[in-house]
JSON list of C-alpha atoms in Angstrom, two decimals:
[
{"chain": "A", "resi": 57, "resn": "MET", "atom": "CA", "xyz": [-5.43, 2.97, -15.23]},
{"chain": "A", "resi": 58, "resn": "GLN", "atom": "CA", "xyz": [-4.47, -0.59, -14.48]},
{"chain": "A", "resi": 59, "resn": "ILE", "atom": "CA", "xyz": [-3.84, -1.70, -10.90]},
{"chain": "A", "resi": 60, "resn": "THR", "atom": "CA", "xyz": [-2.29, -5.11, -10.34]},
{"chain": "A", "resi": 61, "resn": "GLN", "atom": "CA", "xyz": [-2.48, -6.52, -6.83]},
{"chain": "A", "resi": 62, "resn": "VAL", "atom": "CA", "xyz": [0.86, -8.28, -6.52]},
{"chain": "A", "resi": 63, "resn": "ARG", "atom": "CA", "xyz": [1.08, -9.42, -2.89]},
{"chain": "A", "resi": 64, "resn": "ASN", "atom": "CA", "xyz": [0.58, -7.71, 0.46]},
{"chain": "A", "resi": 65, "resn": "ALA", "atom": "CA", "xyz": [0.72, -3.94, -0.23]},
{"chain": "A", "resi": 66, "resn": "THR", "atom": "CA", "xyz": [2.81, -4.40, -3.37]},
{"chain": "A", "resi": 67, "resn": "LEU", "atom": "CA", "xyz": [1.04, -2.99, -6.42]},
{"chain": "A", "resi": 68, "resn": "LYS", "atom": "CA", "xyz": [1.99, -2.37, -10.02]},
{"chain": "A", "resi": 69, "resn": "ILE", "atom": "CA", "xyz": [0.11, 0.61, -11.39]},
{"chain": "A", "resi": 70, "resn": "ASN", "atom": "CA", "xyz": [-0.04, 1.79, -14.99]},
{"chain": "A", "resi": 71, "resn": "TYR", "atom": "CA", "xyz": [-1.30, 5.36, -14.92]},
{"chain": "A", "resi": 72, "resn": "GLY", "atom": "CA", "xyz": [-1.03, 8.27, -17.33]},
{"chain": "A", "resi": 73, "resn": "GLY", "atom": "CA", "xyz": [1.25, 6.32, -19.65]},
{"chain": "A", "resi": 74, "resn": "LEU", "atom": "CA", "xyz": [3.72, 5.50, -16.86]},
{"chain": "A", "resi": 75, "resn": "SER", "atom": "CA", "xyz": [4.30, 2.44, -14.71]},
{"chain": "A", "resi": 76, "resn": "PHE", "atom": "CA", "xyz": [4.80, 2.51, -10.94]},
{"chain": "A", "resi": 77, "resn": "LEU", "atom": "CA", "xyz": [5.81, -0.20, -8.47]},
{"chain": "A", "resi": 78, "resn": "ILE", "atom": "CA", "xyz": [4.40, 0.47, -5.00]},
{"chain": "A", "resi": 79, "resn": "ASP", "atom": "CA", "xyz": [5.91, -0.90, -1.77]},
{"chain": "A", "resi": 80, "resn": "PRO", "atom": "CA", "xyz": [7.92, -3.85, -3.14]},
{"chain": "A", "resi": 81, "resn": "PHE", "atom": "CA", "xyz": [7.91, -6.83, -0.75]},
{"chain": "A", "resi": 82, "resn": "LEU", "atom": "CA", "xyz": [9.44, -9.52, -2.93]},
{"chain": "A", "resi": 83, "resn": "ALA", "atom": "CA", "xyz": [10.98, -12.27, -0.82]},
{"chain": "A", "resi": 84, "resn": "PRO", "atom": "CA", "xyz": [9.94, -15.89, -1.28]},
{"chain": "A", "resi": 85, "resn": "LYS", "atom": "CA", "xyz": [7.33, -17.37, 1.05]},
{"chain": "A", "resi": 86, "resn": "GLY", "atom": "CA", "xyz": [8.57, -17.89, 4.60]},
{"chain": "A", "resi": 87, "resn": "THR", "atom": "CA", "xyz": [11.77, -15.83, 4.35]},
{"chain": "A", "resi": 88, "resn": "TYR", "atom": "CA", "xyz": [11.19, -13.69, 7.46]},
{"chain": "A", "resi": 89, "resn": "PRO", "atom": "CA", "xyz": [10.04, -14.57, 10.98]},
{"chain": "A", "resi": 90, "resn": "PRO", "atom": "CA", "xyz": [6.51, -13.78, 12.16]},
{"chain": "A", "resi": 91, "resn": "ILE", "atom": "CA", "xyz": [5.84, -10.26, 13.41]},
{"chain": "A", "resi": 92, "resn": "PRO", "atom": "CA", "xyz": [6.56, -10.33, 17.17]},
{"chain": "A", "resi": 93, "resn": "ASN", "atom": "CA", "xyz": [3.71, -10.05, 19.67]},
{"chain": "A", "resi": 94, "resn": "THR", "atom": "CA", "xyz": [1.04, -11.04, 17.18]},
{"chain": "A", "resi": 95, "resn": "ALA", "atom": "CA", "xyz": [-1.18, -14.02, 16.48]},
{"chain": "A", "resi": 96, "resn": "ASN", "atom": "CA", "xyz": [-0.25, -16.85, 14.12]},
{"chain": "A", "resi": 97, "resn": "GLN", "atom": "CA", "xyz": [3.32, -17.19, 15.36]},
{"chain": "A", "resi": 98, "resn": "GLU", "atom": "CA", "xyz": [3.64, -20.47, 13.48]},
{"chain": "A", "resi": 99, "resn": "GLN", "atom": "CA", "xyz": [3.49, -18.54, 10.17]},
{"chain": "A", "resi": 100, "resn": "SER", "atom": "CA", "xyz": [6.66, -17.05, 8.71]},
{"chain": "A", "resi": 101, "resn": "ASN", "atom": "CA", "xyz": [6.44, -14.11, 6.32]},
{"chain": "A", "resi": 102, "resn": "PRO", "atom": "CA", "xyz": [5.43, -13.71, 3.62]},
{"chain": "A", "resi": 103, "resn": "THR", "atom": "CA", "xyz": [2.78, -16.35, 4.20]},
{"chain": "A", "resi": 104, "resn": "VAL", "atom": "CA", "xyz": [2.21, -16.87, 0.44]},
{"chain": "A", "resi": 105, "resn": "GLU", "atom": "CA", "xyz": [4.39, -16.86, -2.65]},
{"chain": "A", "resi": 106, "resn": "LEU", "atom": "CA", "xyz": [4.36, -14.12, -5.26]},
{"chain": "A", "resi": 107, "resn": "PRO", "atom": "CA", "xyz": [1.85, -14.84, -8.04]},
{"chain": "A", "resi": 108, "resn": "PHE", "atom": "CA", "xyz": [4.61, -14.61, -10.63]},
{"chain": "A", "resi": 109, "resn": "PRO", "atom": "CA", "xyz": [8.41, -14.15, -10.64]},
{"chain": "A", "resi": 110, "resn": "ALA", "atom": "CA", "xyz": [9.47, -10.81, -9.17]},
{"chain": "A", "resi": 111, "resn": "GLU", "atom": "CA", "xyz": [11.49, -10.06, -12.29]},
{"chain": "A", "resi": 112, "resn": "GLN", "atom": "CA", "xyz": [8.22, -9.70, -14.22]},
{"chain": "A", "resi": 113, "resn": "LEU", "atom": "CA", "xyz": [7.49, -6.49, -12.29]},
{"chain": "A", "resi": 114, "resn": "LEU", "atom": "CA", "xyz": [10.28, -4.72, -14.14]},
{"chain": "A", "resi": 115, "resn": "PRO", "atom": "CA", "xyz": [10.87, -2.44, -15.90]},
{"chain": "A", "resi": 116, "resn": "VAL", "atom": "CA", "xyz": [8.93, 0.42, -14.31]},
{"chain": "A", "resi": 117, "resn": "ASP", "atom": "CA", "xyz": [9.25, 4.18, -14.56]},
{"chain": "A", "resi": 118, "resn": "ALA", "atom": "CA", "xyz": [9.40, 4.66, -10.78]},
{"chain": "A", "resi": 119, "resn": "VAL", "atom": "CA", "xyz": [9.12, 2.91, -7.44]},
{"chain": "A", "resi": 120, "resn": "ILE", "atom": "CA", "xyz": [7.14, 4.47, -4.60]},
{"chain": "A", "resi": 121, "resn": "VAL", "atom": "CA", "xyz": [8.00, 3.46, -1.02]},
{"chain": "A", "resi": 122, "resn": "THR", "atom": "CA", "xyz": [5.33, 4.76, 1.34]},
{"chain": "A", "resi": 123, "resn": "HIS", "atom": "CA", "xyz": [7.41, 3.83, 4.42]},
{"chain": "A", "resi": 124, "resn": "LEU", "atom": "CA", "xyz": [10.26, 1.51, 5.32]},
{"chain": "A", "resi": 125, "resn": "HIS", "atom": "CA", "xyz": [8.62, -1.37, 7.18]},
{"chain": "A", "resi": 126, "resn": "ILE", "atom": "CA", "xyz": [10.02, -4.65, 5.88]},
{"chain": "A", "resi": 127, "resn": "ASP", "atom": "CA", "xyz": [6.73, -5.70, 4.29]},
{"chain": "A", "resi": 128, "resn": "HIS", "atom": "CA", "xyz": [6.87, -2.58, 2.10]},
{"chain": "A", "resi": 129, "resn": "PHE", "atom": "CA", "xyz": [10.55, -2.52, 1.12]},
{"chain": "A", "resi": 130, "resn": "ASP", "atom": "CA", "xyz": [12.52, -5.66, 1.85]},
{"chain": "A", "resi": 131, "resn": "GLN", "atom": "CA", "xyz": [15.96, -7.08, 1.17]},
{"chain": "A", "resi": 132, "resn": "ALA", "atom": "CA", "xyz": [14.73, -8.99, -1.86]},
{"chain": "A", "resi": 133, "resn": "ALA", "atom": "CA", "xyz": [13.50, -5.73, -3.40]},
{"chain": "A", "resi": 134, "resn": "ILE", "atom": "CA", "xyz": [16.78, -4.01, -2.57]},
{"chain": "A", "resi": 135, "resn": "GLU", "atom": "CA", "xyz": [18.67, -6.76, -4.39]},
{"chain": "A", "resi": 136, "resn": "LEU", "atom": "CA", "xyz": [16.36, -6.92, -7.41]},
{"chain": "A", "resi": 137, "resn": "LEU", "atom": "CA", "xyz": [15.81, -3.26, -8.21]},
{"chain": "A", "resi": 138, "resn": "PRO", "atom": "CA", "xyz": [18.43, -1.57, -10.42]},
{"chain": "A", "resi": 139, "resn": "LYS", "atom": "CA", "xyz": [20.43, 0.93, -8.42]},
{"chain": "A", "resi": 140, "resn": "ASP", "atom": "CA", "xyz": [19.70, 3.68, -10.96]},
{"chain": "A", "resi": 141, "resn": "ILE", "atom": "CA", "xyz": [15.93, 3.26, -10.77]},
{"chain": "A", "resi": 142, "resn": "LEU", "atom": "CA", "xyz": [13.89, 6.29, -9.70]},
{"chain": "A", "resi": 143, "resn": "ILE", "atom": "CA", "xyz": [12.49, 5.85, -6.18]},
{"chain": "A", "resi": 144, "resn": "PHE", "atom": "CA", "xyz": [10.09, 8.22, -4.42]},
{"chain": "A", "resi": 145, "resn": "ALA", "atom": "CA", "xyz": [10.17, 8.29, -0.59]},
{"chain": "A", "resi": 146, "resn": "GLN", "atom": "CA", "xyz": [7.92, 10.01, 1.95]},
{"chain": "A", "resi": 147, "resn": "ASN", "atom": "CA", "xyz": [10.57, 12.07, 3.74]},
{"chain": "A", "resi": 148, "resn": "GLU", "atom": "CA", "xyz": [14.26, 12.83, 3.78]},
{"chain": "A", "resi": 149, "resn": "GLN", "atom": "CA", "xyz": [14.97, 10.29, 6.54]},
{"chain": "A", "resi": 150, "resn": "ASP", "atom": "CA", "xyz": [13.54, 7.46, 4.46]},
{"chain": "A", "resi": 151, "resn": "ALA", "atom": "CA", "xyz": [15.21, 8.79, 1.32]},
{"chain": "A", "resi": 152, "resn": "GLU", "atom": "CA", "xyz": [18.61, 8.77, 2.97]},
{"chain": "A", "resi": 153, "resn": "ALA", "atom": "CA", "xyz": [18.09, 5.22, 4.23]},
{"chain": "A", "resi": 154, "resn": "ILE", "atom": "CA", "xyz": [17.28, 4.12, 0.68]},
{"chain": "A", "resi": 155, "resn": "ARG", "atom": "CA", "xyz": [20.33, 5.94, -0.69]},
{"chain": "A", "resi": 156, "resn": "GLU", "atom": "CA", "xyz": [22.47, 4.07, 1.85]},
{"chain": "A", "resi": 157, "resn": "LYS", "atom": "CA", "xyz": [21.36, 0.86, 0.12]},
{"chain": "A", "resi": 158, "resn": "GLY", "atom": "CA", "xyz": [23.07, 2.09, -3.05]},
{"chain": "A", "resi": 159, "resn": "PHE", "atom": "CA", "xyz": [20.16, 3.68, -4.90]},
{"chain": "A", "resi": 160, "resn": "GLU", "atom": "CA", "xyz": [21.22, 6.73, -6.90]},
{"chain": "A", "resi": 161, "resn": "GLN", "atom": "CA", "xyz": [17.94, 8.44, -7.81]},
{"chain": "A", "resi": 162, "resn": "VAL", "atom": "CA", "xyz": [15.82, 8.97, -4.70]},
{"chain": "A", "resi": 163, "resn": "GLN", "atom": "CA", "xyz": [13.35, 11.84, -4.58]},
{"chain": "A", "resi": 164, "resn": "LEU", "atom": "CA", "xyz": [10.54, 12.91, -2.26]},
{"chain": "A", "resi": 165, "resn": "PHE", "atom": "CA", "xyz": [6.84, 12.99, -2.97]},
{"chain": "A", "resi": 166, "resn": "THR", "atom": "CA", "xyz": [6.46, 15.43, -0.07]},
{"chain": "A", "resi": 167, "resn": "PRO", "atom": "CA", "xyz": [4.35, 17.48, -0.50]},
{"chain": "A", "resi": 168, "resn": "SER", "atom": "CA", "xyz": [4.11, 16.65, -4.21]},
{"chain": "A", "resi": 169, "resn": "ALA", "atom": "CA", "xyz": [6.12, 15.54, -7.21]},
{"chain": "A", "resi": 170, "resn": "GLN", "atom": "CA", "xyz": [5.72, 15.38, -10.98]},
{"chain": "A", "resi": 171, "resn": "LEU", "atom": "CA", "xyz": [6.74, 12.58, -13.32]},
{"chain": "A", "resi": 172, "resn": "GLY", "atom": "CA", "xyz": [5.87, 13.17, -16.94]},
{"chain": "A", "resi": 173, "resn": "GLU", "atom": "CA", "xyz": [2.26, 14.33, -16.93]},
{"chain": "A", "resi": 174, "resn": "VAL", "atom": "CA", "xyz": [1.44, 12.50, -13.72]},
{"chain": "A", "resi": 175, "resn": "SER", "atom": "CA", "xyz": [1.29, 14.45, -10.47]},
{"chain": "A", "resi": 176, "resn": "LEU", "atom": "CA", "xyz": [1.94, 12.68, -7.18]},
{"chain": "A", "resi": 177, "resn": "SER", "atom": "CA", "xyz": [0.70, 14.19, -3.92]},
{"chain": "A", "resi": 178, "resn": "ARG", "atom": "CA", "xyz": [1.45, 12.94, -0.44]},
{"chain": "A", "resi": 179, "resn": "THR", "atom": "CA", "xyz": [-1.36, 12.19, 2.00]},
{"chain": "A", "resi": 180, "resn": "TYR", "atom": "CA", "xyz": [-1.18, 11.34, 5.67]},
{"chain": "A", "resi": 181, "resn": "GLY", "atom": "CA", "xyz": [-2.55, 8.60, 7.89]},
{"chain": "A", "resi": 182, "resn": "ARG", "atom": "CA", "xyz": [-2.29, 6.85, 11.23]},
{"chain": "A", "resi": 183, "resn": "HIS", "atom": "CA", "xyz": [-0.71, 3.41, 11.46]},
{"chain": "A", "resi": 184, "resn": "GLY", "atom": "CA", "xyz": [-2.73, 2.55, 14.57]},
{"chain": "A", "resi": 185, "resn": "THR", "atom": "CA", "xyz": [-3.85, 4.33, 17.71]},
{"chain": "A", "resi": 186, "resn": "GLY", "atom": "CA", "xyz": [-2.25, 5.36, 20.96]},
{"chain": "A", "resi": 187, "resn": "GLU", "atom": "CA", "xyz": [1.21, 4.13, 21.90]},
{"chain": "A", "resi": 188, "resn": "ILE", "atom": "CA", "xyz": [1.24, 1.47, 19.18]},
{"chain": "A", "resi": 189, "resn": "GLY", "atom": "CA", "xyz": [0.40, 4.06, 16.53]},
{"chain": "A", "resi": 190, "resn": "GLU", "atom": "CA", "xyz": [3.31, 6.17, 17.77]},
{"chain": "A", "resi": 191, "resn": "GLN", "atom": "CA", "xyz": [5.69, 3.22, 17.69]},
{"chain": "A", "resi": 192, "resn": "MET", "atom": "CA", "xyz": [4.67, 2.30, 14.14]},
{"chain": "A", "resi": 193, "resn": "GLY", "atom": "CA", "xyz": [6.00, 5.65, 12.96]},
{"chain": "A", "resi": 194, "resn": "GLU", "atom": "CA", "xyz": [5.25, 7.99, 10.09]},
{"chain": "A", "resi": 195, "resn": "VAL", "atom": "CA", "xyz": [3.36, 6.62, 7.11]},
{"chain": "A", "resi": 196, "resn": "SER", "atom": "CA", "xyz": [2.00, 8.11, 3.91]},
{"chain": "A", "resi": 197, "resn": "GLY", "atom": "CA", "xyz": [-0.45, 7.62, 1.11]},
{"chain": "A", "resi": 198, "resn": "ILE", "atom": "CA", "xyz": [-0.26, 9.07, -2.36]},
{"chain": "A", "resi": 199, "resn": "VAL", "atom": "CA", "xyz": [-2.70, 10.59, -4.85]},
{"chain": "A", "resi": 200, "resn": "PHE", "atom": "CA", "xyz": [-2.17, 10.14, -8.59]},
{"chain": "A", "resi": 201, "resn": "GLN", "atom": "CA", "xyz": [-3.60, 12.75, -10.97]},
{"chain": "A", "resi": 202, "resn": "HIS", "atom": "CA", "xyz": [-3.52, 13.11, -14.76]},
{"chain": "A", "resi": 203, "resn": "THR", "atom": "CA", "xyz": [-5.75, 15.05, -17.13]},
{"chain": "A", "resi": 204, "resn": "GLN", "atom": "CA", "xyz": [-6.83, 11.88, -18.96]},
{"chain": "A", "resi": 205, "resn": "GLU", "atom": "CA", "xyz": [-7.23, 9.65, -15.90]},
{"chain": "A", "resi": 206, "resn": "GLN", "atom": "CA", "xyz": [-9.54, 9.35, -12.94]},
{"chain": "A", "resi": 207, "resn": "THR", "atom": "CA", "xyz": [-7.96, 10.42, -9.65]},
{"chain": "A", "resi": 208, "resn": "LEU", "atom": "CA", "xyz": [-6.42, 7.51, -7.74]},
{"chain": "A", "resi": 209, "resn": "TYR", "atom": "CA", "xyz": [-5.81, 7.56, -3.99]},
{"chain": "A", "resi": 210, "resn": "VAL", "atom": "CA", "xyz": [-3.52, 4.89, -2.51]},
{"chain": "A", "resi": 211, "resn": "ALA", "atom": "CA", "xyz": [-4.06, 5.34, 1.21]},
{"chain": "A", "resi": 212, "resn": "GLY", "atom": "CA", "xyz": [-1.09, 3.34, 2.51]},
{"chain": "A", "resi": 213, "resn": "ASP", "atom": "CA", "xyz": [-0.75, 1.77, 5.95]},
{"chain": "A", "resi": 214, "resn": "THR", "atom": "CA", "xyz": [-3.46, 3.63, 7.83]},
{"chain": "A", "resi": 215, "resn": "ILE", "atom": "CA", "xyz": [-6.66, 3.11, 9.71]},
{"chain": "A", "resi": 216, "resn": "TRP", "atom": "CA", "xyz": [-9.71, 5.24, 8.95]},
{"chain": "A", "resi": 217, "resn": "CYS", "atom": "CA", "xyz": [-8.95, 8.59, 10.55]},
{"chain": "A", "resi": 218, "resn": "GLU", "atom": "CA", "xyz": [-9.22, 12.34, 10.14]},
{"chain": "A", "resi": 219, "resn": "GLU", "atom": "CA", "xyz": [-6.31, 12.35, 7.71]},
{"chain": "A", "resi": 220, "resn": "THR", "atom": "CA", "xyz": [-7.85, 9.83, 5.34]},
{"chain": "A", "resi": 221, "resn": "GLY", "atom": "CA", "xyz": [-11.10, 11.75, 5.39]},
{"chain": "A", "resi": 222, "resn": "ALA", "atom": "CA", "xyz": [-9.23, 14.97, 4.61]},
{"chain": "A", "resi": 223, "resn": "ALA", "atom": "CA", "xyz": [-7.52, 13.35, 1.63]},
{"chain": "A", "resi": 224, "resn": "ILE", "atom": "CA", "xyz": [-10.87, 12.24, 0.22]},
{"chain": "A", "resi": 225, "resn": "ASP", "atom": "CA", "xyz": [-12.36, 15.68, 0.74]},
{"chain": "A", "resi": 226, "resn": "SER", "atom": "CA", "xyz": [-9.39, 17.38, -0.94]},
{"chain": "A", "resi": 227, "resn": "TYR", "atom": "CA", "xyz": [-8.94, 15.13, -3.98]},
{"chain": "A", "resi": 228, "resn": "GLU", "atom": "CA", "xyz": [-12.35, 13.47, -4.51]},
{"chain": "A", "resi": 229, "resn": "PRO", "atom": "CA", "xyz": [-10.80, 10.25, -5.86]},
{"chain": "A", "resi": 230, "resn": "SER", "atom": "CA", "xyz": [-12.72, 7.91, -8.14]},
{"chain": "A", "resi": 231, "resn": "VAL", "atom": "CA", "xyz": [-10.54, 4.92, -7.23]},
{"chain": "A", "resi": 232, "resn": "ILE", "atom": "CA", "xyz": [-9.19, 4.23, -3.73]},
{"chain": "A", "resi": 233, "resn": "VAL", "atom": "CA", "xyz": [-6.77, 1.52, -2.65]},
{"chain": "A", "resi": 234, "resn": "VAL", "atom": "CA", "xyz": [-6.83, 0.82, 1.08]},
{"chain": "A", "resi": 235, "resn": "ASN", "atom": "CA", "xyz": [-4.63, -1.52, 3.08]},
{"chain": "A", "resi": 236, "resn": "GLY", "atom": "CA", "xyz": [-7.39, -3.59, 4.59]},
{"chain": "A", "resi": 237, "resn": "GLY", "atom": "CA", "xyz": [-5.88, -6.55, 6.36]},
{"chain": "A", "resi": 238, "resn": "ALA", "atom": "CA", "xyz": [-6.96, -5.40, 9.86]},
{"chain": "A", "resi": 239, "resn": "ALA", "atom": "CA", "xyz": [-3.44, -6.23, 11.08]},
{"chain": "A", "resi": 240, "resn": "ARG", "atom": "CA", "xyz": [-2.95, -5.97, 14.82]},
{"chain": "A", "resi": 241, "resn": "PHE", "atom": "CA", "xyz": [-0.76, -6.87, 17.76]},
{"chain": "A", "resi": 242, "resn": "LEU", "atom": "CA", "xyz": [-1.94, -8.95, 20.70]},
{"chain": "A", "resi": 243, "resn": "GLN", "atom": "CA", "xyz": [-2.64, -5.72, 22.57]},
{"chain": "A", "resi": 244, "resn": "GLY", "atom": "CA", "xyz": [-4.25, -2.58, 21.22]},
{"chain": "A", "resi": 245, "resn": "ASP", "atom": "CA", "xyz": [-6.40, -1.69, 18.25]},
{"chain": "A", "resi": 246, "resn": "PRO", "atom": "CA", "xyz": [-5.86, -2.64, 14.59]},
{"chain": "A", "resi": 247, "resn": "ILE", "atom": "CA", "xyz": [-3.07, -0.90, 12.71]},
{"chain": "A", "resi": 248, "resn": "LEU", "atom": "CA", "xyz": [-4.64, -1.31, 9.26]},
{"chain": "A", "resi": 249, "resn": "MET", "atom": "CA", "xyz": [-8.19, -0.78, 8.06]},
{"chain": "A", "resi": 250, "resn": "THR", "atom": "CA", "xyz": [-10.88, -3.14, 9.27]},
{"chain": "A", "resi": 251, "resn": "LYS", "atom": "CA", "xyz": [-14.00, -3.92, 7.26]},
{"chain": "A", "resi": 252, "resn": "GLU", "atom": "CA", "xyz": [-15.76, -1.18, 9.23]},
{"chain": "A", "resi": 253, "resn": "ASP", "atom": "CA", "xyz": [-12.99, 1.27, 8.32]},
{"chain": "A", "resi": 254, "resn": "ILE", "atom": "CA", "xyz": [-13.38, 0.34, 4.66]},
{"chain": "A", "resi": 255, "resn": "TYR", "atom": "CA", "xyz": [-17.11, 0.95, 4.90]},
{"chain": "A", "resi": 256, "resn": "ALA", "atom": "CA", "xyz": [-16.40, 4.35, 6.47]},
{"chain": "A", "resi": 257, "resn": "THR", "atom": "CA", "xyz": [-14.15, 5.07, 3.50]},
{"chain": "A", "resi": 258, "resn": "HIS", "atom": "CA", "xyz": [-17.05, 4.24, 1.19]},
{"chain": "A", "resi": 259, "resn": "LEU", "atom": "CA", "xyz": [-19.41, 6.53, 3.09]},
{"chain": "A", "resi": 260, "resn": "ALA", "atom": "CA", "xyz": [-16.89, 9.37, 2.71]},
{"chain": "A", "resi": 261, "resn": "ALA", "atom": "CA", "xyz": [-16.38, 8.62, -1.00]},
{"chain": "A", "resi": 262, "resn": "PRO", "atom": "CA", "xyz": [-19.57, 7.00, -2.32]},
{"chain": "A", "resi": 263, "resn": "GLN", "atom": "CA", "xyz": [-18.49, 7.84, -5.88]},
{"chain": "A", "resi": 264, "resn": "ALA", "atom": "CA", "xyz": [-15.33, 5.72, -5.60]},
{"chain": "A", "resi": 265, "resn": "VAL", "atom": "CA", "xyz": [-14.49, 2.11, -6.26]},
{"chain": "A", "resi": 266, "resn": "ILE", "atom": "CA", "xyz": [-12.45, 0.78, -3.32]},
{"chain": "A", "resi": 267, "resn": "LEU", "atom": "CA", "xyz": [-9.80, -1.93, -3.70]},
{"chain": "A", "resi": 268, "resn": "SER", "atom": "CA", "xyz": [-8.53, -3.62, -0.56]},
{"chain": "A", "resi": 269, "resn": "SER", "atom": "CA", "xyz": [-4.85, -4.55, -0.61]},
{"chain": "A", "resi": 270, "resn": "HIS", "atom": "CA", "xyz": [-2.46, -5.83, 2.12]},
{"chain": "A", "resi": 271, "resn": "MET", "atom": "CA", "xyz": [-4.45, -9.01, 2.78]},
{"chain": "A", "resi": 272, "resn": "GLU", "atom": "CA", "xyz": [-3.53, -12.64, 3.44]},
{"chain": "A", "resi": 273, "resn": "ALA", "atom": "CA", "xyz": [0.24, -12.24, 3.14]},
{"chain": "A", "resi": 274, "resn": "VAL", "atom": "CA", "xyz": [1.67, -11.43, 6.60]},
{"chain": "A", "resi": 275, "resn": "ASN", "atom": "CA", "xyz": [0.92, -13.29, 9.80]},
{"chain": "A", "resi": 276, "resn": "HIS", "atom": "CA", "xyz": [-0.72, -10.44, 11.73]},
{"chain": "A", "resi": 277, "resn": "CYS", "atom": "CA", "xyz": [-3.38, -9.60, 9.12]},
{"chain": "A", "resi": 278, "resn": "MET", "atom": "CA", "xyz": [-6.72, -10.83, 10.48]},
{"chain": "A", "resi": 279, "resn": "LEU", "atom": "CA", "xyz": [-9.24, -9.84, 7.77]},
{"chain": "A", "resi": 280, "resn": "SER", "atom": "CA", "xyz": [-9.60, -12.28, 4.89]},
{"chain": "A", "resi": 281, "resn": "ARG", "atom": "CA", "xyz": [-10.78, -11.51, 1.40]},
{"chain": "A", "resi": 282, "resn": "ALA", "atom": "CA", "xyz": [-13.74, -13.84, 1.87]},
{"chain": "A", "resi": 283, "resn": "ASP", "atom": "CA", "xyz": [-14.83, -12.03, 5.02]},
{"chain": "A", "resi": 284, "resn": "LEU", "atom": "CA", "xyz": [-14.54, -8.63, 3.37]},
{"chain": "A", "resi": 285, "resn": "ARG", "atom": "CA", "xyz": [-16.48, -9.77, 0.32]},
{"chain": "A", "resi": 286, "resn": "GLU", "atom": "CA", "xyz": [-19.23, -11.19, 2.53]},
{"chain": "A", "resi": 287, "resn": "TYR", "atom": "CA", "xyz": [-19.39, -7.93, 4.47]},
{"chain": "A", "resi": 288, "resn": "ALA", "atom": "CA", "xyz": [-19.49, -5.84, 1.28]},
{"chain": "A", "resi": 289, "resn": "ALA", "atom": "CA", "xyz": [-22.30, -8.03, -0.06]},
{"chain": "A", "resi": 290, "resn": "SER", "atom": "CA", "xyz": [-24.27, -7.54, 3.16]},
{"chain": "A", "resi": 291, "resn": "LYS", "atom": "CA", "xyz": [-24.08, -3.79, 2.52]},
{"chain": "A", "resi": 292, "resn": "GLY", "atom": "CA", "xyz": [-25.03, -4.15, -1.15]},
{"chain": "A", "resi": 293, "resn": "LEU", "atom": "CA", "xyz": [-21.54, -3.05, -2.18]},
{"chain": "A", "resi": 294, "resn": "SER", "atom": "CA", "xyz": [-20.11, -6.11, -3.93]},
{"chain": "A", "resi": 295, "resn": "GLY", "atom": "CA", "xyz": [-19.30, -4.07, -7.04]},
{"chain": "A", "resi": 296, "resn": "VAL", "atom": "CA", "xyz": [-17.90, -1.15, -5.06]},
{"chain": "A", "resi": 297, "resn": "ILE", "atom": "CA", "xyz": [-15.66, -2.71, -2.41]},
{"chain": "A", "resi": 298, "resn": "LEU", "atom": "CA", "xyz": [-13.31, -5.20, -4.07]},
{"chain": "A", "resi": 299, "resn": "ALA", "atom": "CA", "xyz": [-10.67, -7.56, -2.72]},
{"chain": "A", "resi": 300, "resn": "PRO", "atom": "CA", "xyz": [-8.54, -8.50, -5.73]},
{"chain": "A", "resi": 301, "resn": "GLU", "atom": "CA", "xyz": [-6.57, -11.72, -5.62]},
{"chain": "A", "resi": 302, "resn": "ASP", "atom": "CA", "xyz": [-2.79, -11.68, -5.86]},
{"chain": "A", "resi": 303, "resn": "GLY", "atom": "CA", "xyz": [-1.92, -11.35, -9.53]},
{"chain": "A", "resi": 304, "resn": "GLU", "atom": "CA", "xyz": [-5.31, -9.84, -10.45]},
{"chain": "A", "resi": 305, "resn": "THR", "atom": "CA", "xyz": [-5.46, -6.62, -12.49]},
{"chain": "A", "resi": 306, "resn": "ILE", "atom": "CA", "xyz": [-8.28, -4.09, -12.15]},
{"chain": "A", "resi": 307, "resn": "THR", "atom": "CA", "xyz": [-8.79, -1.67, -15.05]},
{"chain": "A", "resi": 308, "resn": "ARG", "atom": "CA", "xyz": [-10.70, 1.58, -14.62]}
]
């Protein structure tokens, strides 16, 4: 497999002979206002440019939208993607919202789907705790499986929780992508994985290489790549917990 960290949670994945675009957030730097009630209100989103023109992400065999927050499926993506492209959504509510944007081939990956010889299985998570977690709504991860590939688990917008542990126990992935920006509001706990959450993921899946995505691209993400790398090194895990740069491709 090849996993390219594009920007934020946007990934391009080549797996089992197919190509997938995950959570396309494609607007130029500074297009959208800062997330309300968060730090760094002087920073518009995205806070960085794409590492290459968005058009270079195409063609792909399918797009996967884990949920409909703007930093996972934005107006720029809606305008760029061909309306006949295959899109997988987490539930019928999201699928219908995507169809209303003019897309003609929208399917669910709930509970599972098949594309070619690649199987896609939905996993669950928690986009925060308490009232904030409830307000953030339903989110999903996805597991990729193929007879000639290692199992890949893309956890999506979730903290470390019972659901992420259950996904690891069920699928025993060899490669895990977490959204590790430790994003948060001014009140409440983080809504994405912190460095401690990522370490907990490692303890649950010591056999896996962990890639941290969703970093340094939206104003409310508080964990930097440098800080995560320093933390991983302090645990002796520099080759296990990775924080790829935008535009970097990891091959496994």
